[in-house]
PDB file of C-alpha atoms in Angstrom:
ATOM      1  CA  UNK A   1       0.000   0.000   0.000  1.00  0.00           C
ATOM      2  CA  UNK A   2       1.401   3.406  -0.790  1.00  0.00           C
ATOM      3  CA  UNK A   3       1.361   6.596   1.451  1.00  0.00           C
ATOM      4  CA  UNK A   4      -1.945   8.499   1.539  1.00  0.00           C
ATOM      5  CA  UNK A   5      -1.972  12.223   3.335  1.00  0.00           C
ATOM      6  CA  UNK A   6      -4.547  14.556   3.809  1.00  0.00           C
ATOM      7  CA  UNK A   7      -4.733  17.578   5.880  1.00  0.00           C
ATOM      8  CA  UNK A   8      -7.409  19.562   8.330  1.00  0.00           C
ATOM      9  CA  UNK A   9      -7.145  22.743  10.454  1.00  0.00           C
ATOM     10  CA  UNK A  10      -8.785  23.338  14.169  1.00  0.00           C
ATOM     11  CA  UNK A  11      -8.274  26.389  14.984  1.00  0.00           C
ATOM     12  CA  UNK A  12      -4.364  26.928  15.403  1.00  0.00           C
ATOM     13  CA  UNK A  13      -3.990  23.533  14.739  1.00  0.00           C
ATOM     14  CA  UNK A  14      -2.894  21.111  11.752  1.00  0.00           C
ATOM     15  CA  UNK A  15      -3.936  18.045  11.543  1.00  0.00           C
ATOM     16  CA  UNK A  16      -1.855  15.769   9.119  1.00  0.00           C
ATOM     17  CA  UNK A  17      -3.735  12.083   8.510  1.00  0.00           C
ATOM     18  CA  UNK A  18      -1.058   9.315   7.064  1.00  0.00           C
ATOM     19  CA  UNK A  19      -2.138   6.093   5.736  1.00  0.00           C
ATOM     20  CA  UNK A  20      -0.300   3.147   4.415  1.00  0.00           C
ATOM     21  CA  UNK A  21       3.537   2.221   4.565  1.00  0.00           C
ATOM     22  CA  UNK A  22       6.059   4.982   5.432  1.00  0.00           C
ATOM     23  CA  UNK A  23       9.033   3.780   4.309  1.00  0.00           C
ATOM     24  CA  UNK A  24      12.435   4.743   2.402  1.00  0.00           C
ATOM     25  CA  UNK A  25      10.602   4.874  -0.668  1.00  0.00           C
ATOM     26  CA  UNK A  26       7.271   7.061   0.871  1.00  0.00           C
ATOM     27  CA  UNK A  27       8.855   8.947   3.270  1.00  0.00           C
ATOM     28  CA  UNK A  28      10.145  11.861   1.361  1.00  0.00           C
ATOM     29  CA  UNK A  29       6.313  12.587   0.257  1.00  0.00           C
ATOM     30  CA  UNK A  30       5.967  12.959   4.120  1.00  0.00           C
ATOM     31  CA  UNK A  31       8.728  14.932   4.400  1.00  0.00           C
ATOM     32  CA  UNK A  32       7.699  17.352   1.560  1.00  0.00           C
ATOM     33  CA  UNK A  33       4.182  17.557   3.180  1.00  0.00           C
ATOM     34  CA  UNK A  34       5.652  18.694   6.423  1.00  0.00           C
ATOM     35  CA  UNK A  35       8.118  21.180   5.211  1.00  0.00           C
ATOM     36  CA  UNK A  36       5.417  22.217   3.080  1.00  0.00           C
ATOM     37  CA  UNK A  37       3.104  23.195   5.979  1.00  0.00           C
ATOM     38  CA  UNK A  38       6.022  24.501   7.782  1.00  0.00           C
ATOM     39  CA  UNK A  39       6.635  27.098   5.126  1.00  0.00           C
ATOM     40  CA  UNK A  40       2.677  27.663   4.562  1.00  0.00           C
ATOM     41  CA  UNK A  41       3.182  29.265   8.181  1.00  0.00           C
ATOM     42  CA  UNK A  42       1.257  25.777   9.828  1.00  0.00           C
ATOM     43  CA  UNK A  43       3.459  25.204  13.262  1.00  0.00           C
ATOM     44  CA  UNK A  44       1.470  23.317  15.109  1.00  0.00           C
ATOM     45  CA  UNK A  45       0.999  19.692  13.586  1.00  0.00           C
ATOM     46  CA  UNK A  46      -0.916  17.133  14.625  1.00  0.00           C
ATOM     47  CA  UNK A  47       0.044  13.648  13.158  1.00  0.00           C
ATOM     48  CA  UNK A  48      -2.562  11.020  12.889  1.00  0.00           C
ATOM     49  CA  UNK A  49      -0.974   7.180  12.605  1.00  0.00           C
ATOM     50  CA  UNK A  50      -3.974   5.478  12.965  1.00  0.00           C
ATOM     51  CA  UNK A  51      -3.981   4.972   9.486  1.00  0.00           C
ATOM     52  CA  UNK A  52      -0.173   3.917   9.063  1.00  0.00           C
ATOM     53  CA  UNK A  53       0.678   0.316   8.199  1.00  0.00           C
ATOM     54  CA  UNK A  54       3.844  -0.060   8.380  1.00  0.00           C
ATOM     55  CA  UNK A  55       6.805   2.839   9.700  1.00  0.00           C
ATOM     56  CA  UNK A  56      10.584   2.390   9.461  1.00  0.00           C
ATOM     57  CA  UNK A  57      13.108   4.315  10.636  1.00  0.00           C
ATOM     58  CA  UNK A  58      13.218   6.405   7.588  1.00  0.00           C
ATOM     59  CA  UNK A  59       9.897   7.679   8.611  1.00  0.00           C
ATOM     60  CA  UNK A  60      10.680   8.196  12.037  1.00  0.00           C
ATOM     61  CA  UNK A  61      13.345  10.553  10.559  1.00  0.00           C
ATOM     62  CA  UNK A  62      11.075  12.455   8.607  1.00  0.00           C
ATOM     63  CA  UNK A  63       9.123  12.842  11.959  1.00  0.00           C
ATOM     64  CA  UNK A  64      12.191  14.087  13.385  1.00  0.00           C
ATOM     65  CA  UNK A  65      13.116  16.434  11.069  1.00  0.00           C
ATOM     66  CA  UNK A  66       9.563  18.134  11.442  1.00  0.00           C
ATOM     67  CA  UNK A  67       9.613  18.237  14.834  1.00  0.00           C
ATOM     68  CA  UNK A  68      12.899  20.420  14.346  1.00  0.00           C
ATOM     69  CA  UNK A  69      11.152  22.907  12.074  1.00  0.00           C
ATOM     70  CA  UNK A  70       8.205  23.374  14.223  1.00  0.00           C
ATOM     71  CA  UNK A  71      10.035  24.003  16.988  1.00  0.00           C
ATOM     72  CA  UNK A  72      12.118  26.346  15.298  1.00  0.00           C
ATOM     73  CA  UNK A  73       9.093  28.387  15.011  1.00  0.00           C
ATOM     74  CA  UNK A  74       8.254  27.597  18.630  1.00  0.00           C
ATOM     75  CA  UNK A  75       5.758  25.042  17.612  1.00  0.00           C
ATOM     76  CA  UNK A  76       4.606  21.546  18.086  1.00  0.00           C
ATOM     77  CA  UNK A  77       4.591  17.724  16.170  1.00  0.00           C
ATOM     78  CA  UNK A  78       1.966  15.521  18.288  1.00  0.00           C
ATOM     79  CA  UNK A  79       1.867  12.310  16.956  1.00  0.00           C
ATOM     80  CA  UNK A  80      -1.903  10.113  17.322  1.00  0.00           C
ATOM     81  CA  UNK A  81      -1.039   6.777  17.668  1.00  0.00           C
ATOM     82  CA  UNK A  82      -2.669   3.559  19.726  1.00  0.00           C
ATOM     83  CA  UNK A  83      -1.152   0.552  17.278  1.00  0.00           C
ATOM     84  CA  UNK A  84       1.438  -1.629  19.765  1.00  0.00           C
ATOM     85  CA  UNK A  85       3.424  -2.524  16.902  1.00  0.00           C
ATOM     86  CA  UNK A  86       4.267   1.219  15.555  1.00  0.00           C
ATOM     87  CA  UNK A  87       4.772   2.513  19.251  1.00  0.00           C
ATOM     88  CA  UNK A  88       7.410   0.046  19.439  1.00  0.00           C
ATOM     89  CA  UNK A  89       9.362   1.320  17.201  1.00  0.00           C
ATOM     90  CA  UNK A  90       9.540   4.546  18.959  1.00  0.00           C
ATOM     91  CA  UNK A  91      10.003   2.837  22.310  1.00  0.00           C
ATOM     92  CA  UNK A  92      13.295   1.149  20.626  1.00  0.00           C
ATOM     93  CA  UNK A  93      14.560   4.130  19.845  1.00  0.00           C
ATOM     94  CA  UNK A  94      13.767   5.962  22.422  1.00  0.00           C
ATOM     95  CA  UNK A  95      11.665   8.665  21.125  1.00  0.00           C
ATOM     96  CA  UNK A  96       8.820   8.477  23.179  1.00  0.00           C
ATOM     97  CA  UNK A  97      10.548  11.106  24.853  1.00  0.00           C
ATOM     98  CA  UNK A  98      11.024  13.282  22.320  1.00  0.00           C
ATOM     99  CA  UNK A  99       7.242  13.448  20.481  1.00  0.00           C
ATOM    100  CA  UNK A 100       3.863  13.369  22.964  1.00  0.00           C
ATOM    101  CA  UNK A 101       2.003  10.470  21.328  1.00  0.00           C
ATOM    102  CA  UNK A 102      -1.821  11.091  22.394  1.00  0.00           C
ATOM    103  CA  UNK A 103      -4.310   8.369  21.978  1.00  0.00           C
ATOM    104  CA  UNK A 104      -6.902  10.474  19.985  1.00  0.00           C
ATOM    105  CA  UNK A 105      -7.095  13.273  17.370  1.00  0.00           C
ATOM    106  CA  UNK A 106      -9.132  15.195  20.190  1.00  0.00           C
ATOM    107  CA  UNK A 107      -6.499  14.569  23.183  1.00  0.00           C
ATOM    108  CA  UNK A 108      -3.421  16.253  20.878  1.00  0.00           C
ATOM    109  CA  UNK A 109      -5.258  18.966  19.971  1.00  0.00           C
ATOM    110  CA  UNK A 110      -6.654  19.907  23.355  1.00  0.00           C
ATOM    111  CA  UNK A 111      -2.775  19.348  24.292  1.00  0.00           C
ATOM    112  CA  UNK A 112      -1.120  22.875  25.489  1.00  0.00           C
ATOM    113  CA  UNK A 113       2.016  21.422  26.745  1.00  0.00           C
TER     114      UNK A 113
ATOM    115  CA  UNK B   1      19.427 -25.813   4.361  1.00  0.00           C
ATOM    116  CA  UNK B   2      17.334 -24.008   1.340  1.00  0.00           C
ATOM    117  CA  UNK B   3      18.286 -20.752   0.789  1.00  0.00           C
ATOM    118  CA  UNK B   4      16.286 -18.245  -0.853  1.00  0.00           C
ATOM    119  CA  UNK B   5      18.267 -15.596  -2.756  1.00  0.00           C
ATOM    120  CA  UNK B   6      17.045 -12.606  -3.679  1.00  0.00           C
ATOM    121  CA  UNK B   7      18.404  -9.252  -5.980  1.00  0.00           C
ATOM    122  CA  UNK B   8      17.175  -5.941  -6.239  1.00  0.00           C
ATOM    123  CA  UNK B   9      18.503  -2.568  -8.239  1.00  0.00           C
ATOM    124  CA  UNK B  10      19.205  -0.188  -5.433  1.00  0.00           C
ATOM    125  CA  UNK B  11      15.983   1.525  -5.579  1.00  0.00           C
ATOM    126  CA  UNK B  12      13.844   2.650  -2.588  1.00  0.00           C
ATOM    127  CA  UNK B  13      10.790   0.780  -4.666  1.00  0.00           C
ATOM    128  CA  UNK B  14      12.469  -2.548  -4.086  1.00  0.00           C
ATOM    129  CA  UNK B  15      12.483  -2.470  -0.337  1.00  0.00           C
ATOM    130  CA  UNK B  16       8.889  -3.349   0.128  1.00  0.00           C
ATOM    131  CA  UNK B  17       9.103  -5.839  -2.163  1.00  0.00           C
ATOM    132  CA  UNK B  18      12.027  -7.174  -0.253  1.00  0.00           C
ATOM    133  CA  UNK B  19      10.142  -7.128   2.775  1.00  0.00           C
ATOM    134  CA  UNK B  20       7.005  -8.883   1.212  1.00  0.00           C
ATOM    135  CA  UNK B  21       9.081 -12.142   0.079  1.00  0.00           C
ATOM    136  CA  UNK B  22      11.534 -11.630   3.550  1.00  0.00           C
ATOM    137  CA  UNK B  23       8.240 -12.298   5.289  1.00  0.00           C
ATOM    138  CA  UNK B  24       7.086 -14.961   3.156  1.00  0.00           C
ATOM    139  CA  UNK B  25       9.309 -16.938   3.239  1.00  0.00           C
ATOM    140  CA  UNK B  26       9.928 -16.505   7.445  1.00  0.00           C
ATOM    141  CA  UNK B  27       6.213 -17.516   7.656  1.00  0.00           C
ATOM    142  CA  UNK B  28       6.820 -20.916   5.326  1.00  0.00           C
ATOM    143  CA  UNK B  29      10.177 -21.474   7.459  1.00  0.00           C
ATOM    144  CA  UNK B  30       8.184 -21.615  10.686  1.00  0.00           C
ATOM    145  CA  UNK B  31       9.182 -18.252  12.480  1.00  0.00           C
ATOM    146  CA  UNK B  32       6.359 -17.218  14.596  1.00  0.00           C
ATOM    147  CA  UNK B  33       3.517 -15.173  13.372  1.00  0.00           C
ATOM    148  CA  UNK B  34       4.269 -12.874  16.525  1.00  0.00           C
ATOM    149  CA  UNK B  35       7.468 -12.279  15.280  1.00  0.00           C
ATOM    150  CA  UNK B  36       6.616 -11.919  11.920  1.00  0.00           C
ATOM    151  CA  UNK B  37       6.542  -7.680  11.660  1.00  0.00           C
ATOM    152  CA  UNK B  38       9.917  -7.977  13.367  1.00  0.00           C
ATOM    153  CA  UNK B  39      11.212  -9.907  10.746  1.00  0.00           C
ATOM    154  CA  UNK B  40      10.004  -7.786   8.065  1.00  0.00           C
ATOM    155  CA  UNK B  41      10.723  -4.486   9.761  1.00  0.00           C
ATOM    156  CA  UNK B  42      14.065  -5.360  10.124  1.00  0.00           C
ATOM    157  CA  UNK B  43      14.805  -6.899   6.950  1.00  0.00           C
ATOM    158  CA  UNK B  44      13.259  -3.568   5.308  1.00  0.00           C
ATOM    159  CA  UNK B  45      15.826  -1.408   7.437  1.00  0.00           C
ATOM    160  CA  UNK B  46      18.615  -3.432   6.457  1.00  0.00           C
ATOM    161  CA  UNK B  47      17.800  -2.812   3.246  1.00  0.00           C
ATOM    162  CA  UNK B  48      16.870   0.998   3.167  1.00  0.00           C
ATOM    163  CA  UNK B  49      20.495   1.072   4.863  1.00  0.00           C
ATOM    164  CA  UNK B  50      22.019  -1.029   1.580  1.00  0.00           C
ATOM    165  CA  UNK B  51      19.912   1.041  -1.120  1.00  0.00           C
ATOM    166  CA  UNK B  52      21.607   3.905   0.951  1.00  0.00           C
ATOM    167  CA  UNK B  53      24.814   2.945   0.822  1.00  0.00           C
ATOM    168  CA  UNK B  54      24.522   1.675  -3.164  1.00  0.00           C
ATOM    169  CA  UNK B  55      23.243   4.802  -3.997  1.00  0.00           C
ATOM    170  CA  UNK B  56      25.859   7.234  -2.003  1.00  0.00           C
ATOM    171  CA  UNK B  57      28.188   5.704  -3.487  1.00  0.00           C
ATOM    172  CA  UNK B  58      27.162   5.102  -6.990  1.00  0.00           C
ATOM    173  CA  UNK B  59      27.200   1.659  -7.240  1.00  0.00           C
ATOM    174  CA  UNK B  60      24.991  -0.138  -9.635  1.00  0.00           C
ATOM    175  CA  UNK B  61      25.243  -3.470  -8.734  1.00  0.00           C
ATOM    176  CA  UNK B  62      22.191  -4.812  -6.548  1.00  0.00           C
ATOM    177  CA  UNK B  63      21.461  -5.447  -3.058  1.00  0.00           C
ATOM    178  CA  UNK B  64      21.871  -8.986  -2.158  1.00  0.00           C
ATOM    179  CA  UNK B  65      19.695 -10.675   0.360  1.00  0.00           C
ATOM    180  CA  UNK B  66      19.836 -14.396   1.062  1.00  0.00           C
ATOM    181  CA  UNK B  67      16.827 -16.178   3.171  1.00  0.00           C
ATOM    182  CA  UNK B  68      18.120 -18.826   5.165  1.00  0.00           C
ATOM    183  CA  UNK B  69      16.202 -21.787   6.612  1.00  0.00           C
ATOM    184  CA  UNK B  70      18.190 -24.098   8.981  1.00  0.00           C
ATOM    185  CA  UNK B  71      17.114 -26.659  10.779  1.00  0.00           C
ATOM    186  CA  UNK B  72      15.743 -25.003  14.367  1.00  0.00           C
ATOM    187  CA  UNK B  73      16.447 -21.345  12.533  1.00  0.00           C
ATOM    188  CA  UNK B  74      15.850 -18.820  10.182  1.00  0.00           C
ATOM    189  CA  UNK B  75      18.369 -16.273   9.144  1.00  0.00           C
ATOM    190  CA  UNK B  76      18.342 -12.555   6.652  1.00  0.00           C
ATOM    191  CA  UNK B  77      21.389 -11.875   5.376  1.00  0.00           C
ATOM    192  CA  UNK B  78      21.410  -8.262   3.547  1.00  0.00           C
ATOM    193  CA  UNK B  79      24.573  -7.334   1.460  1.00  0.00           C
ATOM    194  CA  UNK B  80      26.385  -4.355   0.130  1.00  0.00           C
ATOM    195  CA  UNK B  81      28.836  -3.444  -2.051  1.00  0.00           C
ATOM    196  CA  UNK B  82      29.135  -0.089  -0.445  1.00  0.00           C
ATOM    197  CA  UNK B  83      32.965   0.545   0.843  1.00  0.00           C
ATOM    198  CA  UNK B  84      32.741   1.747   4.718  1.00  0.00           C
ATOM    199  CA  UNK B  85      34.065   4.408   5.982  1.00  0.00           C
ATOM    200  CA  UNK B  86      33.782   5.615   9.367  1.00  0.00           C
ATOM    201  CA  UNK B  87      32.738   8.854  10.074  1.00  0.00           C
ATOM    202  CA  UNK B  88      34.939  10.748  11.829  1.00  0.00           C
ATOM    203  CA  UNK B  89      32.352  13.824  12.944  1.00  0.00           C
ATOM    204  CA  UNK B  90      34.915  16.738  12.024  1.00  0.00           C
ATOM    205  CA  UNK B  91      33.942  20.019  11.531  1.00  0.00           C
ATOM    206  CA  UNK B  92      33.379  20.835   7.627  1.00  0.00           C
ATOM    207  CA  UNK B  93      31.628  17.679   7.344  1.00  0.00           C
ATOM    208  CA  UNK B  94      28.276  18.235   4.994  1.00  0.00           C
ATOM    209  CA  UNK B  95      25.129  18.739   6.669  1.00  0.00           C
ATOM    210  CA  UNK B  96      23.817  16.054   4.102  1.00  0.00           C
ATOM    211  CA  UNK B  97      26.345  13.315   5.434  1.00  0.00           C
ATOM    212  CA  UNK B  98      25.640  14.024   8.911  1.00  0.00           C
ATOM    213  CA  UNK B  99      22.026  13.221   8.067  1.00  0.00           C
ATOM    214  CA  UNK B 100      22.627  10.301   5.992  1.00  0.00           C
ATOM    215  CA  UNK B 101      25.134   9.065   9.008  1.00  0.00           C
ATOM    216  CA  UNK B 102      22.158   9.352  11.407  1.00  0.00           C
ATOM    217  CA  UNK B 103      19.417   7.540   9.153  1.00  0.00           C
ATOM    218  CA  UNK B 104      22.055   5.052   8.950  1.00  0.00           C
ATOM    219  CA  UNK B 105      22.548   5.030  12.881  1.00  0.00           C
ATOM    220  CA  UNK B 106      18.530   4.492  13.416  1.00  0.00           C
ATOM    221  CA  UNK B 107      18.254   1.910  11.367  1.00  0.00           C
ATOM    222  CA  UNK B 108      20.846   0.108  12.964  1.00  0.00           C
ATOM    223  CA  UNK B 109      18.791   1.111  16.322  1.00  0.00           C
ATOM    224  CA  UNK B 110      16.072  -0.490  15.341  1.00  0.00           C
ATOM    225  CA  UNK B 111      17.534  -3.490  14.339  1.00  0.00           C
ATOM    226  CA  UNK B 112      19.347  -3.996  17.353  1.00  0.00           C
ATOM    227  CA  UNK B 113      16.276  -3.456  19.597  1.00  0.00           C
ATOM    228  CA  UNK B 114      14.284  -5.970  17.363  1.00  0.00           C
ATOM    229  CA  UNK B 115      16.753  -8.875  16.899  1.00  0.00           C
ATOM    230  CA  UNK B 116      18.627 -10.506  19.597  1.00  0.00           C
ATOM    231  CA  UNK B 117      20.765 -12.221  17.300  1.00  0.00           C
ATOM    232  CA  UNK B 118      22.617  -9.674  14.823  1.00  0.00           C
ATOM    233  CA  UNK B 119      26.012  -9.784  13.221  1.00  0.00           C
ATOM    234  CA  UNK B 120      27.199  -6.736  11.360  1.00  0.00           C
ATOM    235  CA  UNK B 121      30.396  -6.716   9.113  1.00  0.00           C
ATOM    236  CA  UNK B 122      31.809  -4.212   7.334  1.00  0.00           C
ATOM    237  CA  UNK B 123      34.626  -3.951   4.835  1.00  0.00           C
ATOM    238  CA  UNK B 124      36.353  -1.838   2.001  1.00  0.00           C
ATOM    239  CA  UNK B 125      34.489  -4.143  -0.128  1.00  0.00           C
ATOM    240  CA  UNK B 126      31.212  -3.895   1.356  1.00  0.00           C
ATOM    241  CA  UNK B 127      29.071  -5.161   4.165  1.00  0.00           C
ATOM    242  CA  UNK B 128      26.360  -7.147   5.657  1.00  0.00           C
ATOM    243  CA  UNK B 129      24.128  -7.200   8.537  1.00  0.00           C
ATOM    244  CA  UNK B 130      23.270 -10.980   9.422  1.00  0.00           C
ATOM    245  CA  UNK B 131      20.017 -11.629  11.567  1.00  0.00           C
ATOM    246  CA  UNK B 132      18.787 -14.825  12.967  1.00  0.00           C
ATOM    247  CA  UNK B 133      15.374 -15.782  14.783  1.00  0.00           C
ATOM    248  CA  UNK B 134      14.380 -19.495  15.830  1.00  0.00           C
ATOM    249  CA  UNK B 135      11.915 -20.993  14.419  1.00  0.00           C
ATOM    250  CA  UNK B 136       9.130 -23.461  15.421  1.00  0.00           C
ATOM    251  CA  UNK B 137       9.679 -26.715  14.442  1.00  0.00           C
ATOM    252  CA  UNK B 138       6.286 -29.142  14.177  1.00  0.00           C
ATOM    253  CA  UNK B 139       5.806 -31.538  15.930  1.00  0.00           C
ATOM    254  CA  UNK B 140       7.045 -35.320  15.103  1.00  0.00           C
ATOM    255  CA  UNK B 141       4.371 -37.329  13.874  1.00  0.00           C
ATOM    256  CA  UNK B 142       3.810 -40.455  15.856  1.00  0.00           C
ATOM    257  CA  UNK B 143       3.440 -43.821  14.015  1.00  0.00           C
ATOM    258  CA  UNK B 144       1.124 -46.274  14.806  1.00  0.00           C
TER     259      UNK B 144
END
């Protein structure tokens, strides 16, 4: 399955919906979505995995990398994800501590802090 | 001990397709279904990290991965061509290597924290990352 994106504002916030596999060969249309936002003047994202088959560490890269914009802007990258098997990945690699992963769309963007 | 062998142009494309037959062929060699997204996560950073390397360097030749069902375990070996270097973090370095040394670094992250059992060799002639998982054997049938 490819990468599918779509985008929604609430109020200050962006939220960015990814389906399918982010991977090596996906991940740059991630990346181009963020930075994309970024330079639309969007820095506060909201990322929705729900929808996300499969993430490698190529897409956890891309997720860095827009965390590092936002916050160069004094924003925020929340990520929306309850699948075990993709918060694993972050729990290897020890970025749980880095991104607030909420459980719902409407948790991360009540989220102040 | 059958051995699947499988080549790929260093194309991003390829991985998933890697991945796909990877997991296949884990399934029909009896590693558990549990483990099964392990195996085919880490097979598909392994080779993200080889298409990497290929491609930073200009190689052409293909990715090499080899599918290996022993007797009480399966094993992924994923090969380069790519000559290593290390990276010696010194000012004047690109900003584009430093990334590229990172990616590199979190795949090997993730590996590590998914398989217990990972050998990884590197060379001037290339490299490999070796991983092994056991597998479930059947049960003996039991004659009459």
């Amino acid at each position: 399955m490819d990468l599918s994106l779509s985008t929604e504002t609430v109020g200050d916030r962006t939220i960015v919906r990814v389906g399918g596999e982010i991977d090596v060969y996906t991940a740059p249309k991630l990346r181009e979505q963020l930075v994309e936002l970024v330079n639309d003047g969007s820095f506060h994202l909201v990322v929705d995995m729900e929808g996300v088959d499969f993430l490698d560490s190529t897409g956890l890269g891309v997720l860095v990398g827009g965390l590092k914009r936002v916050r160069a802007h004094e924003g925020s990258l929340r990520l929306v994800c309850n699948q075990e098997r993709i918060l694993k990945i972050f729990r290897i690699t020890g970025l749980t501590k880095v991104f607030p992963i909420h459980t719902s769309v409407e948790d991360a963007v009540a989220a102040t802090d | 001990m059958a051995t699947v062998e499988l080549r790929f142009s260093a194309v991003p494309g390829h991985v998933r397709t890697a991945r796909l037959v990877a997991a296949s062929v884990a399934r029909k060699a009896g590693v558990d279904e549990a483990v099964l997204d392990e195996v085919r996560l880490a097979v598909g950073e392994a080779c993200s990290r080889a298409v990497g390397l290929h491609q930073n360097s200009g190689i052409t030749a293909p990715v090499r991965v080899l599918l290996i069902e022993d007797e009480k375990q399966f094993s992924i070996e994923v090969g380069d061509e790519a000559p290593h270097q290390v990276h010696d973090g010194s000012p004047g370095a690109s900003e584009d290597a430093d990334v590229e040394v990172e990616e590199d670094e979190m795949g090997l992250a993730v590996i590590s924290g998914l398989v217990d059992d990972v050998k990884v060799s590197t060379g001037a002639d290339g490299g490999s990352i070796r991983m092994t998982w056991p597998t479930t054997t059947p049960p003996a049938a039991v004659l009459p």
